[in-house]
CSV table of C-alpha atoms in Angstrom, one decimal:
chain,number,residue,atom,x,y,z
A,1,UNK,CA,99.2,117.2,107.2
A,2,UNK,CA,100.0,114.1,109.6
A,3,UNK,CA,103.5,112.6,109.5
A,4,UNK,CA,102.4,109.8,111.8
A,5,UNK,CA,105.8,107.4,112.1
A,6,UNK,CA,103.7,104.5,112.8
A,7,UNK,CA,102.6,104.2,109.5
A,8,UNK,CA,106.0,103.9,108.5
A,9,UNK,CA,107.2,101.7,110.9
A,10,UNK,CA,104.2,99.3,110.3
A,11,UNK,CA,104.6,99.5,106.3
A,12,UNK,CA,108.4,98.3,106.9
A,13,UNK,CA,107.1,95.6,108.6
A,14,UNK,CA,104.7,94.4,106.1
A,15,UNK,CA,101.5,95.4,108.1
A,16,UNK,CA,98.7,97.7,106.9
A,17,UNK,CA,98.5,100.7,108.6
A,18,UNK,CA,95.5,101.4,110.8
A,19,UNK,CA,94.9,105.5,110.5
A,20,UNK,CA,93.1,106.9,113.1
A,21,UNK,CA,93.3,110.6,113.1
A,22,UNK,CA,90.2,112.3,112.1
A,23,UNK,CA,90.8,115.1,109.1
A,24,UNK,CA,94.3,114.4,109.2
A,25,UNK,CA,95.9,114.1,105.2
A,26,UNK,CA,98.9,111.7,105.6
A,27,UNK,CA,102.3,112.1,103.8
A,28,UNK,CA,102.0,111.7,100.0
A,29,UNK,CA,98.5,111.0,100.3
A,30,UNK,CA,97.6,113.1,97.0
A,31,UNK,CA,100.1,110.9,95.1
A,32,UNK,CA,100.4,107.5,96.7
A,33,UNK,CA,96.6,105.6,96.7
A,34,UNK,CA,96.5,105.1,100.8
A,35,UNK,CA,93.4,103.1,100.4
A,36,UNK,CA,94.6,100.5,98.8
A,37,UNK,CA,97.3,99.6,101.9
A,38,UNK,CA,96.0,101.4,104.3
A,39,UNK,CA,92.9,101.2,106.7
A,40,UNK,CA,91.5,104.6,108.2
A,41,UNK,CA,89.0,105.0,110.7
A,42,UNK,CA,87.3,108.1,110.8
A,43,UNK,CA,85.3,109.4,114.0
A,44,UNK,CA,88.6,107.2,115.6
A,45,UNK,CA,87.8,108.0,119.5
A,46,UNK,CA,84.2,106.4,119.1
A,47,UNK,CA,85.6,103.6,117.5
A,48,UNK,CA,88.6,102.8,119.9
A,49,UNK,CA,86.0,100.6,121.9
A,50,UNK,CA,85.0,98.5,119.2
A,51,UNK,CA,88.5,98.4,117.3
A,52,UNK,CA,88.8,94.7,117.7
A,53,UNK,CA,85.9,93.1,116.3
A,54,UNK,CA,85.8,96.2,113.3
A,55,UNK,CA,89.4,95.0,112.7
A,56,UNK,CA,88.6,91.5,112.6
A,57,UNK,CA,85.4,91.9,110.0
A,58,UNK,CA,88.2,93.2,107.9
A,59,UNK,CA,88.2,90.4,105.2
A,60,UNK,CA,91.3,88.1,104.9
A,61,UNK,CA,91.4,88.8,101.2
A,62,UNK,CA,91.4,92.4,101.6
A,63,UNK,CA,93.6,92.2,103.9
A,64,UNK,CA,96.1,90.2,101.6
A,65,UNK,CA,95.3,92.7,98.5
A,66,UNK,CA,96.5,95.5,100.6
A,67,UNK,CA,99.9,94.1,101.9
A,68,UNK,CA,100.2,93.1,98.4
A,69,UNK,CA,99.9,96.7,97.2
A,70,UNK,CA,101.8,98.0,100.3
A,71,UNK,CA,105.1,95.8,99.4
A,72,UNK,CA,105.0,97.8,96.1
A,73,UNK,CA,104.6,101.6,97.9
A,74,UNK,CA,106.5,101.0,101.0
A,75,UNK,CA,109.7,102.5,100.1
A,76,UNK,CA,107.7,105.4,99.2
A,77,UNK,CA,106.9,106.1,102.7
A,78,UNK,CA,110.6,105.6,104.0
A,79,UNK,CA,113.3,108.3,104.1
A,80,UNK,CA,116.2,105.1,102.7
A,81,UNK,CA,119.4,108.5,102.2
A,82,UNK,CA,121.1,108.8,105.3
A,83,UNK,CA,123.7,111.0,106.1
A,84,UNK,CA,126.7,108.6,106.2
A,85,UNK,CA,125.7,107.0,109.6
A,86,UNK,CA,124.8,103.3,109.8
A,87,UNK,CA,122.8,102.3,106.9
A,88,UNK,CA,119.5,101.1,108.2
A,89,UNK,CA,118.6,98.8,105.4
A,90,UNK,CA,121.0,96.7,103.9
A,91,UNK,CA,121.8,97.7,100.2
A,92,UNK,CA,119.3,100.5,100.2
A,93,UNK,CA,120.8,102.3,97.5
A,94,UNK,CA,118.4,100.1,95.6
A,95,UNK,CA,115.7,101.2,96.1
A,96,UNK,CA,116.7,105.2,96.4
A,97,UNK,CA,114.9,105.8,93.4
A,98,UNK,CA,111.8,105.6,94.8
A,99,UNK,CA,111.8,106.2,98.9
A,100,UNK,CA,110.2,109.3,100.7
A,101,UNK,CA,112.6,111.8,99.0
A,102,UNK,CA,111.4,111.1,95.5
A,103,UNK,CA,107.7,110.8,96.8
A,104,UNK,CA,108.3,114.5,97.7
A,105,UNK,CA,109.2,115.5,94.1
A,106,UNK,CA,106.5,114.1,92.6
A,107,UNK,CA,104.2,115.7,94.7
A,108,UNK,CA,105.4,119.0,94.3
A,109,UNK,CA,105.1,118.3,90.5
A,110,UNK,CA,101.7,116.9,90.6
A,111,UNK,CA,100.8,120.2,92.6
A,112,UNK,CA,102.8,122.2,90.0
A,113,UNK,CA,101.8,120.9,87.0
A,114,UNK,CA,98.8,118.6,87.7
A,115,UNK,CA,99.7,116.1,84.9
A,116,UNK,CA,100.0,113.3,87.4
A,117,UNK,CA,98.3,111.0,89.3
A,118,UNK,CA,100.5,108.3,90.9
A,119,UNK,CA,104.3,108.3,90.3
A,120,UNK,CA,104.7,107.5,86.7
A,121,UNK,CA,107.4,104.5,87.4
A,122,UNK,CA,104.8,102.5,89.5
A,123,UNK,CA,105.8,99.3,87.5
A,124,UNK,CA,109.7,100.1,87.4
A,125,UNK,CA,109.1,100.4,91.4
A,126,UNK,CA,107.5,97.6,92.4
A,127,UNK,CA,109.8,95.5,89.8
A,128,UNK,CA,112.5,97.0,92.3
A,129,UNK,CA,111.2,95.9,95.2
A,130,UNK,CA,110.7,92.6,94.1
A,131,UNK,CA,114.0,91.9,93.2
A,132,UNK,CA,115.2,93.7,96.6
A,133,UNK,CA,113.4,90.5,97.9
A,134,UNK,CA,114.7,87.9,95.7
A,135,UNK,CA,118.5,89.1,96.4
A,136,UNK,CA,118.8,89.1,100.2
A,137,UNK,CA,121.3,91.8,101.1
A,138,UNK,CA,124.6,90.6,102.3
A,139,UNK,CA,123.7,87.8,104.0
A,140,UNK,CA,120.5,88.7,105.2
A,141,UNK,CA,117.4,85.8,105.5
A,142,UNK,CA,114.6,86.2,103.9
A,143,UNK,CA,112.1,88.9,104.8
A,144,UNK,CA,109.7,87.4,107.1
A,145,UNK,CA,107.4,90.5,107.2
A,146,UNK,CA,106.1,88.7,103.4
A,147,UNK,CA,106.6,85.7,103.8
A,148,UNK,CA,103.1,84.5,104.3
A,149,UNK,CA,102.2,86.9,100.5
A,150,UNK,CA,101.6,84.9,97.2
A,151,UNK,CA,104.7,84.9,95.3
A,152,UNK,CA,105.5,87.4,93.0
């Protein structure tokens, strides 16, 4: 398994991950559909010298479709409980139900029991999330990183 923080830190900021590490499962990748938000290049040290234009044949509509799916799944990817410290994300407690730690549970029960595919509460999620982004936390702007995505 790969626990590569970059795909974390570019699904917090609205980008689509770029994986390139050959044979490499990511975090919740049996659970969470990683090719719909997520580009991966296989055979990645070949392809490092032609990166630019394969990334730019990418088309802008597909591009779009996975950011839109990614500002569903990102808290997925994100450990949001803290251990009393700082709080990284404003009013995260909103979106506990369905950060890193739950992603873990349902992939022990999917391995377990085998009677899912994706986390049930998909819809309740992303219903979440989107009002996460409607109600800017105490004070906050708008989120920039969606800002250029179609309305909910």
């Amino acid at each position: 398994f790969g626990f590569p923080t970059r795909v974390y830190e570019s699904a917090a900021a609205g980008c689509v991950p770029l994986i390139m590490m050959d044979g490499v499962e990511s975090a919740y990748e049996e659970l969470l559909p990683y090719s719909s938000f997520a580009l991966r290049m296989n055979d990645s040290l070949r392809q490092i010298a032609t990166l630019e234009p394969l990334l730019r044949a990418v088309p802008a509509a597909r591009v779009a479709a996975m950011r839109a799916e990614l500002r569903c799944l990102w808290p997925r990817l994100l450990w949001l409980r803290h251990d009393g410290t700082a709080t990284p994300l404003p009013e995260q407690d909103r979106l506990l139900k369905y950060d890193a730690f739950e992603s873990l549970f349902w992939t022990l029960r999917k391995r377990l029991r085998g009677d899912i595919q994706t986390p049930p509460d998909r819809e309740e999620a992303c219903a979440a999330v989107r009002d996460y982004f409607k109600r800017s936390a105490r004070g906050w702007g708008p989120w920039a990183n969606w800002a250029d995505l179609p309305a909910w």
